[in-house]
Amino acid sequence: MCGIVGYIGNREVSGVLVDGLKRLEYRGYDSCGVAIIDEGRPKVIRSVGRIGELEEKIRQTNPTDGSVKCGIGHTRWATHGRPSETNSHPHRDCTGRFYVAHNGIIENYLYLKHRLMGEGHAFATETDTEVLPHLIESYYAGDLEEAVRRALADVEGVYGIVVVSSEGDGPKIVAARNGPPLVVGMGSGENFVASDVPALLPYTRNVVFLQDGEMAVVSSDSVQVRNSHGECMCRPAETISWTAEMAEKEGYAHFMLKEIHEQPRAVRDTLRGRIGANDTVTLSPELHNPEILAGVERLQIVGMGTSLHAAQVGKFLIESLARVPVEIDNASEFRYRDPIIAPRSLLIGITQSGETADTLAAMKEAREKGAYLLSICNVVGSQAARQSDAVLYTHAGPEIGVASTKAFTTQLTALYLLALELAQLRGTMPEYEIQRHVRQLRDVPDQIQKILDQDQAIAELGAGFSQYSDFLYLARGINYPIAMEGALKLKEISYIHAEGYAAGEMKHGPIALIDSEMPVVVLAPQDAVYRKTMGNVEEVKVRDGIVIAVATEGDREISQKADYTFYIPDADPLVNPILSTIPLQLFAYYIASLRGCDVDKPRNLAKSVTVE
Ligand code: AGP
């Protein structure tokens, strides 16, 4: 959570900072601010609410004369201290010489605050972050980098920070990381710092990802990266393949809608290069040590939110194709239950951002207990990718909407490929069967497109349901996680209460809720549990519930029972979860936008949850 930017160079600094913050706004949007060093004079402008309000304030304040070179900015997701202008970053020391923008949590801030107050420092905010500029002030003896290093030595917790100062012999930004990500963008006569790559894309694609414990001293013509011992790290810049256009809305009303419509392309990119000419799967080179995977006796998958739902589908895929037992864990629970990690076990962390604190902590726990780590991740170079033995990138491209869409369907695709690769390695399926599955996967992008072509029909369906206040989502088997994902999409962007249940569970409680005010979305593709699910449809109907069915093309029976039926293409049961996700995403999107909700930035949420 929270987005950080820093710029040093010849451009008009406030413009670059505001542009970067807008591109990072998905990380947090309670309040925001910038600190600019204008010819040695600091200027700070902060605002509650969205970046647009900050931009307006900057316009009115006109903080620079165009010759200014250095500044930092922050968009906040509040943890310590309510969202207010006072609590907005950047924060300053008593003398107004040191400014810090921070993403993370300083866990021992109360202790440090009391210590610093005892030394005479005056605090202005309720935040944990404010201890940092005061610590830097107390350690400063002419060398900003050294003062930051000494300040951080006192700190317990996680942080990505950028620091600027009016002191010293020229403008520079000191950036440091322990946990939340920071990436340095390398330009020509200018350099950048940001929490995430999209902020850098209009300016440069040459980047260095800071690693934990590292600090970067950034001037307009140099970037020095040092480790926690102060030793110089000579790391060449990496080139990012994402383009600036990939992080734009391109005419869509919201990023979420654009990202839903990108799914045929995204799934194609997940498959690209991973299918051989003879329709077999060729993931082995990415798995680094395929023999370990061939020999695993047990597999654990962890994730949070939408990524957890992908894990739950993955269990079905891997168990049914590769016949390895799979255990799923909510990553936030995994680490606190002293999990048993058997020898020869594999842990898969699923995370779009590669930054989710709980998922990273679960992966670390498994690593310490001896598991081989594989991550399924979208963001290249992210923390999850770096701490894994092997990475399967989903190649979905930047996902900006807070509600995860293309990240999810590409995770499902990657899991399907992984299950097939495991089946090949372990010899659990004949080659012709693997080839049949691979051919099915090749068809998925076109099948998704067929569903997207009915976008308007779903918009109309959504219009009829935008005023309801509770929804149930029911499904069985491999589609049960999709019911939970559909409910999550609806609740997070429209603020309508929605629950996903295993359809078989309905009679054990949720059925009591059903009446004529309760729409029930039932996923009922024609698979082995179709008849059972139809039984649930009957049970809802006889209690006057409203049934919206997602069914297989050509299924006339269900359309006679359900109030509304949306058809998905006839596909293999293992492909259905990908296809049935699409109408649920669109349904949630249209309901939320009709209700006037801020679809891309739902209240209280942030795209990357980098704190526990
Ligand atoms: C879902 O729409 C949310 N964005 C959220 O549940 C998300 O999937 C979760 O926070 C995990 O994020 P990650 O995939 O980046 O780890």
XYZ file of C-alpha atoms and ligand atoms in Angstrom:
628
model
C 0.000 0.000 0.000
C 1.040 3.612 -0.537
C 2.830 4.819 -3.641
C 6.134 6.659 -3.636
C 7.799 8.667 -6.383
C 10.997 10.658 -6.593
C 12.468 12.706 -9.425
C 15.729 14.500 -10.038
C 16.542 16.063 -13.391
C 15.704 18.960 -15.661
C 11.971 18.468 -16.086
C 9.422 20.481 -14.156
C 9.487 18.395 -11.008
C 5.934 18.832 -9.721
C 4.551 17.665 -13.087
C 6.633 14.490 -13.018
C 5.690 13.773 -9.401
C 1.954 14.284 -9.990
C 2.059 12.164 -13.134
C 3.861 9.389 -11.242
C 1.436 9.573 -8.323
C -1.546 9.308 -10.677
C -0.032 6.144 -12.104
C 0.438 4.756 -8.596
C -2.870 5.916 -7.175
C -4.156 2.332 -7.172
C -1.725 1.666 -4.318
C -3.568 3.992 -1.938
C -5.744 7.051 -2.239
C -6.595 8.504 1.180
C -4.340 11.514 0.812
C -1.225 12.602 -1.024
C 1.574 15.126 -1.098
C 4.870 16.273 -2.550
C 8.041 17.826 -1.139
C 10.146 19.775 -3.589
C 13.591 21.220 -2.962
C 13.539 24.516 -4.849
C 17.064 25.932 -5.063
C 17.717 24.675 -1.538
C 14.305 25.831 -0.265
C 11.834 23.058 0.640
C 8.200 23.385 -0.432
C 5.573 20.926 0.717
C 2.055 20.622 -0.668
C -0.356 18.022 0.668
C -3.982 17.219 0.250
C -6.674 14.852 1.510
C -8.324 12.817 -1.235
C -7.285 12.156 -4.785
C -4.273 13.314 -6.768
C -6.479 15.656 -8.833
C -6.986 17.799 -5.726
C -3.263 17.890 -5.044
C -2.633 18.855 -8.648
C -5.060 21.775 -8.319
C -3.349 22.918 -5.126
C 0.031 22.733 -6.803
C -1.313 24.796 -9.706
C -2.544 27.476 -7.317
C 0.637 27.441 -5.235
C 2.953 27.430 -8.242
C 5.747 25.943 -6.131
C 8.570 26.227 -8.625
C 9.903 28.574 -11.251
C 10.751 25.737 -13.594
C 14.407 25.512 -12.633
C 13.829 23.101 -9.790
C 15.382 19.667 -10.010
C 14.423 17.452 -7.119
C 11.335 16.228 -5.277
C 9.458 13.309 -3.768
C 5.757 12.428 -3.647
C 3.456 10.011 -1.888
C -0.078 8.660 -2.221
C -1.295 7.181 1.036
C -3.277 4.214 2.305
C -3.616 5.030 5.988
C -2.342 2.623 8.634
C -1.273 4.815 11.565
C -3.224 8.059 11.799
C -6.482 8.819 10.036
C -6.456 10.294 6.531
C -5.898 14.041 7.005
C -3.681 16.693 5.527
C -1.519 16.702 8.656
C -0.959 12.965 8.447
C -0.207 13.063 4.707
C 3.330 12.427 3.572
C 6.014 13.674 3.034
C 6.778 14.215 6.713
C 9.414 16.582 8.058
C 11.749 17.011 11.002
C 11.623 19.864 13.546
C 13.863 22.140 11.488
C 12.172 21.617 8.120
C 15.383 20.365 6.496
C 14.551 16.650 6.008
C 11.505 15.189 4.205
C 10.487 11.544 4.062
C 7.823 9.647 2.106
C 7.296 6.122 3.404
C 5.471 2.960 2.437
C 5.295 0.344 5.198
C 5.050 0.282 8.978
C 7.565 1.329 11.625
C 6.645 -1.176 14.323
C 8.676 0.396 17.156
C 7.565 3.946 16.366
C 6.011 4.578 19.790
C 9.261 3.730 21.522
C 11.236 5.900 19.083
C 8.734 8.736 19.334
C 9.019 8.853 23.136
C 12.784 8.677 22.919
C 12.911 11.527 20.406
C 10.402 13.619 22.371
C 12.616 13.132 25.418
C 15.441 14.587 23.342
C 13.312 17.626 22.575
C 11.784 16.746 19.182
C 8.262 18.034 18.569
C 5.853 15.777 16.658
C 3.060 17.113 14.489
C 1.277 13.974 13.255
C -0.264 10.694 14.400
C 1.829 8.669 11.972
C 4.536 6.095 12.548
C 6.517 7.622 9.673
C 7.240 10.911 11.405
C 9.924 9.297 13.572
C 12.064 8.923 10.434
C 12.724 12.615 9.638
C 13.333 13.284 13.327
C 15.808 10.408 13.543
C 17.553 11.671 10.404
C 17.674 15.159 11.919
C 19.241 13.798 15.104
C 21.920 11.833 13.218
C 22.715 14.387 10.513
C 26.309 15.569 10.577
C 26.770 16.712 6.989
C 26.111 13.360 5.223
C 22.472 12.603 4.396
C 23.115 9.004 3.360
C 24.884 8.253 6.636
C 22.109 9.909 8.666
C 19.486 7.811 6.864
C 21.537 4.657 7.430
C 21.836 5.367 11.164
C 18.132 6.225 11.418
C 17.143 2.970 9.738
C 19.376 1.005 12.089
C 17.040 2.110 14.918
C 13.917 1.056 13.087
C 11.987 -2.216 13.373
C 9.439 -2.835 10.669
C 9.128 -2.606 6.922
C 9.726 0.335 4.668
C 10.320 1.727 1.256
C 11.382 5.354 1.750
C 12.567 8.326 -0.233
C 14.302 11.201 1.523
C 15.232 14.690 0.330
C 16.931 17.475 2.202
C 17.695 21.151 1.830
C 21.093 20.419 3.424
C 24.203 19.200 1.653
C 26.164 20.077 -1.434
C 23.546 19.511 -4.108
C 20.169 17.920 -4.721
C 19.851 14.177 -4.282
C 17.309 11.566 -3.268
C 18.172 8.833 -0.808
C 15.956 5.765 -1.223
C 15.985 2.678 0.976
C 14.069 -0.541 1.087
C 13.239 -3.272 3.557
C 10.068 -5.014 2.417
C 7.840 -2.787 0.244
C 9.210 -2.422 -3.269
C 11.250 0.425 -4.702
C 12.508 0.686 -8.224
C 15.010 3.222 -9.566
C 14.423 4.383 -13.143
C 17.525 5.431 -15.081
C 17.214 8.300 -17.552
C 19.667 10.499 -19.372
C 20.588 13.451 -17.138
C 17.644 12.520 -14.924
C 16.674 9.679 -12.627
C 13.513 8.453 -10.955
C 12.407 6.411 -7.970
C 9.008 4.747 -7.629
C 7.155 2.045 -5.766
C 6.162 0.400 -9.004
C 7.122 0.367 -12.665
C 3.988 2.051 -14.181
C 5.112 5.393 -12.707
C 8.336 5.193 -14.690
C 7.068 3.943 -18.039
C 6.522 7.344 -19.744
C 10.142 8.254 -19.002
C 12.304 5.154 -18.993
C 12.196 1.386 -19.151
C 15.709 0.923 -17.722
C 15.367 0.104 -14.072
C 17.125 -1.285 -11.033
C 14.942 -3.000 -8.429
C 16.274 -2.249 -4.958
C 16.593 -5.314 -2.783
C 15.938 -5.572 0.929
C 18.555 -3.781 2.967
C 19.727 -1.705 0.013
C 19.957 2.047 -0.237
C 20.280 4.138 -3.396
C 21.733 7.620 -3.603
C 20.232 9.185 -6.690
C 21.431 12.385 -8.359
C 20.572 13.593 -11.859
C 23.562 11.848 -13.414
C 24.315 8.932 -11.117
C 22.723 6.146 -9.115
C 24.741 4.443 -6.407
C 23.282 1.354 -4.804
C 24.779 0.120 -1.542
C 23.974 -2.845 0.652
C 23.322 -2.689 4.389
C 27.089 -2.708 5.082
C 27.559 0.329 2.862
C 29.267 -1.724 0.143
C 28.712 -0.591 -3.425
C 26.497 -2.952 -5.441
C 27.196 -2.812 -9.165
C 23.945 -3.989 -10.644
C 23.219 -3.396 -14.332
C 19.848 -1.890 -15.236
C 17.122 -4.274 -16.386
C 14.897 -3.360 -19.320
C 11.156 -3.581 -18.702
C 9.073 -4.899 -21.592
C 5.847 -3.127 -20.552
C 5.080 0.044 -22.504
C 3.510 3.264 -21.231
C 0.398 2.599 -23.369
C -0.141 -0.675 -21.526
C -0.759 1.333 -18.373
C -3.308 3.713 -20.036
C -7.104 3.377 -20.231
C -7.147 3.524 -24.041
C -10.684 4.863 -24.305
C -12.305 2.531 -21.773
C -14.275 4.172 -18.973
C -12.226 2.341 -16.359
C -9.040 0.305 -16.142
C -11.125 -2.595 -14.871
C -13.223 -2.699 -18.052
C -10.123 -2.398 -20.210
C -8.431 -5.189 -18.285
C -11.506 -7.441 -18.583
C -11.418 -6.899 -22.343
C -7.684 -7.582 -22.494
C -8.130 -11.158 -21.323
C -7.965 -12.877 -24.729
C -4.603 -11.194 -25.331
C -3.434 -11.787 -21.766
C -4.254 -15.518 -21.815
C -2.543 -15.843 -25.208
C 0.550 -14.249 -23.684
C 0.446 -16.662 -20.752
C 0.408 -19.568 -23.206
C 2.991 -18.086 -25.568
C 6.220 -20.050 -25.785
C 4.975 -22.687 -23.361
C 3.358 -25.062 -25.828
C 5.488 -27.202 -28.128
C 4.835 -27.881 -31.809
C 3.426 -31.317 -30.940
C 0.913 -29.835 -28.468
C 2.850 -30.719 -25.335
C 3.734 -28.312 -22.533
C 7.252 -26.906 -22.380
C 7.443 -25.284 -18.952
C 10.456 -27.238 -17.706
C 13.117 -24.598 -18.495
C 11.205 -22.075 -16.354
C 10.924 -24.488 -13.459
C 14.743 -24.662 -13.216
C 14.700 -27.961 -11.412
C 11.948 -30.038 -12.998
C 13.217 -33.223 -11.292
C 12.162 -31.750 -7.956
C 8.674 -31.213 -9.309
C 8.572 -34.689 -10.790
C 9.358 -36.146 -7.374
C 7.167 -34.014 -5.117
C 4.847 -35.960 -2.890
C 2.791 -33.066 -1.693
C 2.122 -29.579 -2.855
C 0.942 -26.511 -0.980
C -0.421 -23.348 -2.538
C -0.832 -20.031 -0.757
C -2.316 -16.702 -1.809
C -4.731 -13.993 -0.727
C -8.014 -12.712 -2.136
C -8.398 -13.403 -5.817
C -5.054 -15.193 -5.898
C -6.334 -17.535 -3.197
C -9.327 -18.332 -5.415
C -6.891 -19.165 -8.223
C -5.085 -21.481 -5.807
C -8.364 -23.244 -5.033
C -8.986 -23.873 -8.741
C -5.343 -24.967 -9.045
C -5.980 -27.715 -6.501
C -8.612 -29.246 -8.766
C -6.407 -28.917 -11.849
C -3.272 -30.385 -10.292
C -4.996 -33.174 -8.389
C -7.044 -34.254 -11.362
C -4.273 -34.042 -13.997
C -1.078 -34.772 -12.063
C -2.536 -36.805 -9.162
C -0.497 -35.023 -6.463
C -2.280 -34.067 -3.239
C -2.583 -30.301 -2.944
C -3.273 -28.313 0.194
C -4.480 -24.713 -0.036
C -3.862 -22.054 2.555
C -4.850 -18.505 3.056
C -1.323 -17.086 3.303
C -2.174 -14.984 6.363
C -3.179 -18.120 8.274
C -0.412 -20.392 7.015
C 2.507 -18.811 8.831
C 0.808 -18.717 12.227
C -0.231 -22.338 12.406
C 3.273 -23.817 12.463
C 2.648 -25.565 9.135
C 4.072 -29.007 8.493
C 6.336 -28.909 5.468
C 7.132 -32.439 4.430
C 10.436 -33.310 2.789
C 10.172 -33.210 -1.015
C 7.373 -30.702 -0.891
C 6.725 -27.782 -3.155
C 5.086 -24.529 -2.119
C 3.524 -22.310 -4.749
C 2.869 -18.662 -3.915
C 0.299 -17.046 -6.182
C 0.423 -13.269 -6.288
C -0.275 -10.795 -9.057
C 1.846 -8.053 -7.531
C 4.493 -10.226 -5.935
C 4.280 -7.808 -3.011
C 1.488 -9.105 -0.785
C 2.997 -9.171 2.706
C 1.101 -12.260 3.897
C 1.968 -14.280 0.805
C 5.631 -13.290 1.019
C 5.725 -14.205 4.712
C 4.123 -17.600 4.033
C 6.676 -18.278 1.311
C 9.499 -17.318 3.650
C 8.135 -19.630 6.336
C 7.996 -22.512 3.853
C 11.511 -21.779 2.617
C 12.832 -21.866 6.189
C 11.200 -25.257 6.616
C 12.853 -26.602 3.495
C 10.236 -26.315 0.739
C 11.099 -25.668 -2.894
C 9.422 -22.356 -3.824
C 7.628 -21.597 -7.047
C 5.779 -18.342 -7.564
C 3.042 -17.596 -10.069
C 3.382 -13.900 -10.467
C 2.643 -11.048 -12.867
C 5.203 -8.443 -11.894
C 8.673 -9.191 -13.183
C 11.403 -8.657 -10.601
C 8.931 -8.449 -7.716
C 9.814 -9.658 -4.255
C 7.922 -12.947 -4.675
C 9.757 -13.644 -7.905
C 13.105 -12.899 -6.329
C 12.587 -15.055 -3.283
C 11.451 -18.091 -5.301
C 13.475 -20.946 -6.741
C 11.431 -20.676 -9.919
C 8.822 -18.277 -11.308
C 5.990 -18.761 -13.734
C 5.178 -15.285 -14.971
C 1.595 -14.798 -16.066
C 2.464 -12.033 -18.579
C -0.908 -10.342 -18.054
C 0.653 -6.872 -18.407
C 0.132 -4.100 -15.843
C -3.095 -4.487 -13.875
C -4.120 -1.083 -12.551
C -7.749 -1.638 -11.507
C -7.789 -2.597 -7.839
C -10.181 -5.445 -8.632
C -8.163 -8.249 -10.115
C -9.439 -9.534 -13.461
C -6.906 -10.479 -16.125
C -4.428 -11.387 -13.393
C -6.895 -14.061 -12.243
C -7.647 -15.705 -15.579
C -3.950 -15.744 -16.452
C -3.183 -17.324 -13.071
C -5.729 -20.038 -13.897
C -4.097 -20.530 -17.291
C -0.622 -20.770 -15.725
C -1.925 -23.303 -13.194
C -3.479 -25.370 -15.983
C -0.128 -25.400 -17.811
C 1.672 -26.314 -14.598
C -0.750 -29.168 -13.919
C -0.135 -30.500 -17.429
C 3.637 -30.149 -17.056
C 3.466 -32.071 -13.767
C 1.324 -34.713 -15.453
C 3.960 -35.046 -18.196
C 6.835 -35.213 -15.703
C 5.087 -37.755 -13.519
C 3.616 -39.774 -16.356
C 0.087 -39.608 -14.975
C -1.587 -39.099 -18.346
C -1.049 -40.482 -21.849
C 0.411 -38.000 -24.300
C -2.734 -37.850 -26.416
C -4.714 -36.720 -23.366
C -2.174 -33.985 -22.617
C -2.421 -32.903 -26.248
C -6.201 -32.749 -25.988
C -5.939 -30.426 -22.972
C -3.354 -28.270 -24.716
C -5.623 -27.878 -27.743
C -8.425 -26.816 -25.388
C -6.181 -24.207 -23.846
C -5.331 -22.841 -27.278
C -9.068 -22.239 -27.821
C -9.568 -20.310 -24.584
C -8.681 -16.792 -25.846
C -11.286 -17.072 -28.646
C -13.860 -18.472 -26.231
C -13.260 -15.545 -23.864
C -13.676 -13.175 -26.802
C -17.033 -14.782 -27.617
C -18.198 -13.983 -24.091
C -16.843 -10.443 -24.243
C -18.775 -9.895 -27.466
C -21.912 -10.203 -25.309
C -20.761 -7.395 -23.043
C -23.938 -5.368 -23.718
C -26.237 -8.238 -22.739
C -24.436 -8.447 -19.387
C -24.615 -4.656 -18.992
C -28.409 -4.926 -19.393
C -28.596 -7.813 -16.952
C -26.526 -5.796 -14.450
C -28.844 -2.799 -14.876
C -31.747 -4.917 -13.658
C -29.890 -5.879 -10.491
C -28.062 -2.720 -9.481
C -30.487 -1.912 -6.652
C -30.380 -5.218 -4.801
C -28.480 -5.313 -1.533
C -27.527 -8.990 -1.109
C -26.435 -11.705 -3.505
C -25.572 -15.379 -3.147
C -23.204 -17.083 -5.574
C -23.379 -20.882 -5.722
C -21.335 -23.502 -7.533
C -19.867 -26.940 -7.072
C -16.501 -28.560 -7.641
C -13.950 -26.645 -9.645
C -16.406 -23.754 -10.070
C -16.914 -23.241 -6.347
C -13.869 -20.911 -6.115
C -15.341 -18.988 -9.067
C -18.539 -18.419 -7.062
C -16.382 -16.920 -4.311
C -14.463 -14.853 -6.847
C -17.717 -13.568 -8.405
C -18.984 -12.564 -4.964
C -15.667 -10.890 -4.121
C -15.749 -8.873 -7.349
C -19.276 -7.658 -6.647
C -18.703 -6.719 -3.024
C -15.347 -5.009 -3.467
C -16.373 -2.647 -6.254
C -20.130 -2.120 -5.688
C -20.240 -2.442 -1.851
C -23.155 -4.861 -2.213
C -23.088 -7.731 0.230
C -22.351 -10.975 -1.615
C -21.293 -14.455 -0.519
C -19.930 -17.365 -2.490
C -20.925 -20.816 -1.265
C -20.441 -24.406 -2.280
C -23.929 -25.202 -3.586
C -24.053 -28.305 -1.393
C -23.635 -26.085 1.648
C -26.770 -24.084 0.882
C -29.096 -26.343 2.862
C -26.822 -25.999 5.882
C -27.655 -22.370 6.518
C -27.698 -19.919 3.593
C -31.050 -21.226 2.330
C -32.654 -19.372 5.236
C -31.786 -16.118 3.451
C -33.600 -16.922 0.258
C -36.673 -14.899 -0.651
C -37.826 -12.766 -3.549
C -35.234 -10.112 -2.670
C -32.309 -12.483 -2.926
C -30.715 -12.933 -6.358
C -28.726 -16.158 -6.540
C -26.045 -16.468 -9.187
C -25.632 -20.159 -9.968
C -22.709 -21.493 -11.971
C -24.086 -24.581 -13.656
C -21.958 -25.656 -16.601
C -22.688 -29.144 -17.903
C -20.179 -31.171 -15.961
C -20.262 -34.151 -13.570
C -22.095 -32.171 -10.861
C -24.627 -30.471 -13.165
C -27.607 -32.502 -11.904
C -26.749 -31.739 -8.290
C -26.500 -28.027 -9.070
C -29.846 -28.147 -10.860
C -31.293 -29.499 -7.615
C -30.093 -26.318 -5.911
C -31.679 -24.179 -8.628
C -35.026 -25.876 -7.871
C -34.565 -25.278 -4.153
C -33.968 -21.565 -4.708
C -36.920 -21.245 -7.087
C -39.458 -22.905 -4.778
C -38.510 -20.317 -2.148
C -39.133 -17.436 -4.587
C -35.430 -16.684 -5.014
C -34.233 -15.134 -8.282
C -31.817 -17.339 -10.222
C -29.225 -15.936 -12.597
C -27.554 -18.932 -14.204
C -24.231 -19.167 -15.990
C -24.659 -22.229 -18.154
C -23.261 -24.133 -21.104
C -24.293 -22.961 -24.544
C -27.185 -25.087 -25.769
C -28.511 -25.995 -22.307
C -32.247 -25.365 -22.730
C -33.274 -27.074 -19.505
C -31.684 -24.464 -17.280
C -33.160 -21.554 -19.173
C -36.619 -22.886 -18.320
C -35.826 -22.937 -14.614
C -33.614 -19.913 -14.096
C -34.944 -16.354 -14.335
C -31.969 -15.271 -16.435
C -29.409 -17.414 -18.187
C -26.047 -16.357 -19.490
C -24.322 -18.841 -21.765
C -20.635 -19.618 -21.985
C -19.119 -21.723 -24.779
C -19.278 -25.496 -24.443
C -15.862 -26.472 -23.054
C -14.043 -29.073 -20.988
C -14.969 -28.941 -17.273
C -11.401 -27.906 -16.439
C -11.655 -24.898 -18.755
C -15.037 -23.755 -17.421
C -13.629 -21.787 -14.452
C -11.786 -19.435 -16.807
C -14.854 -18.925 -18.977
C -17.443 -18.558 -16.220
C -15.303 -15.899 -14.531
C -15.756 -13.446 -17.414
C -19.541 -12.804 -17.141
C -19.184 -12.460 -13.363
C -16.498 -9.785 -13.782
C -18.672 -7.861 -16.251
C -21.786 -8.277 -14.095
C -19.985 -6.786 -11.068
C -18.462 -4.033 -13.200
C -21.756 -2.846 -14.670
C -23.598 -2.947 -11.363
C -20.823 -0.937 -9.671
C -20.587 1.647 -12.400
C -24.382 2.089 -12.469
C -24.273 2.691 -8.730
C -21.714 5.417 -9.368
C -18.934 3.628 -7.496
C -15.290 4.411 -8.072
C -14.688 1.116 -9.828
C -10.919 1.343 -10.174
C -10.336 2.606 -6.661
C -12.926 1.114 -4.323
C -13.107 2.604 -0.861
C -10.733 1.285 1.813
C -8.844 -0.922 -0.628
C -5.418 -0.772 -2.211
C -4.019 -2.813 -5.050
C -1.040 -4.210 -3.198
C -1.413 -5.099 0.448
C 2.154 -4.722 1.632
C 1.344 -4.812 5.342
C -0.129 -7.677 7.363
C -9.088 -8.774 -5.709
O -9.790 -8.138 -6.685
C -8.092 -7.977 -4.973
N -7.330 -7.106 -5.740
C -7.297 -8.769 -3.946
O -8.085 -9.761 -3.383
C -5.972 -9.383 -4.427
O -6.187 -10.476 -5.253
C -5.153 -9.757 -3.192
O -4.893 -8.603 -2.444
C -3.859 -10.454 -3.537
O -3.024 -9.655 -4.306
P -1.799 -10.275 -5.084
O -2.324 -11.208 -6.104
O -1.097 -9.092 -5.687
O -0.963 -10.988 -4.070
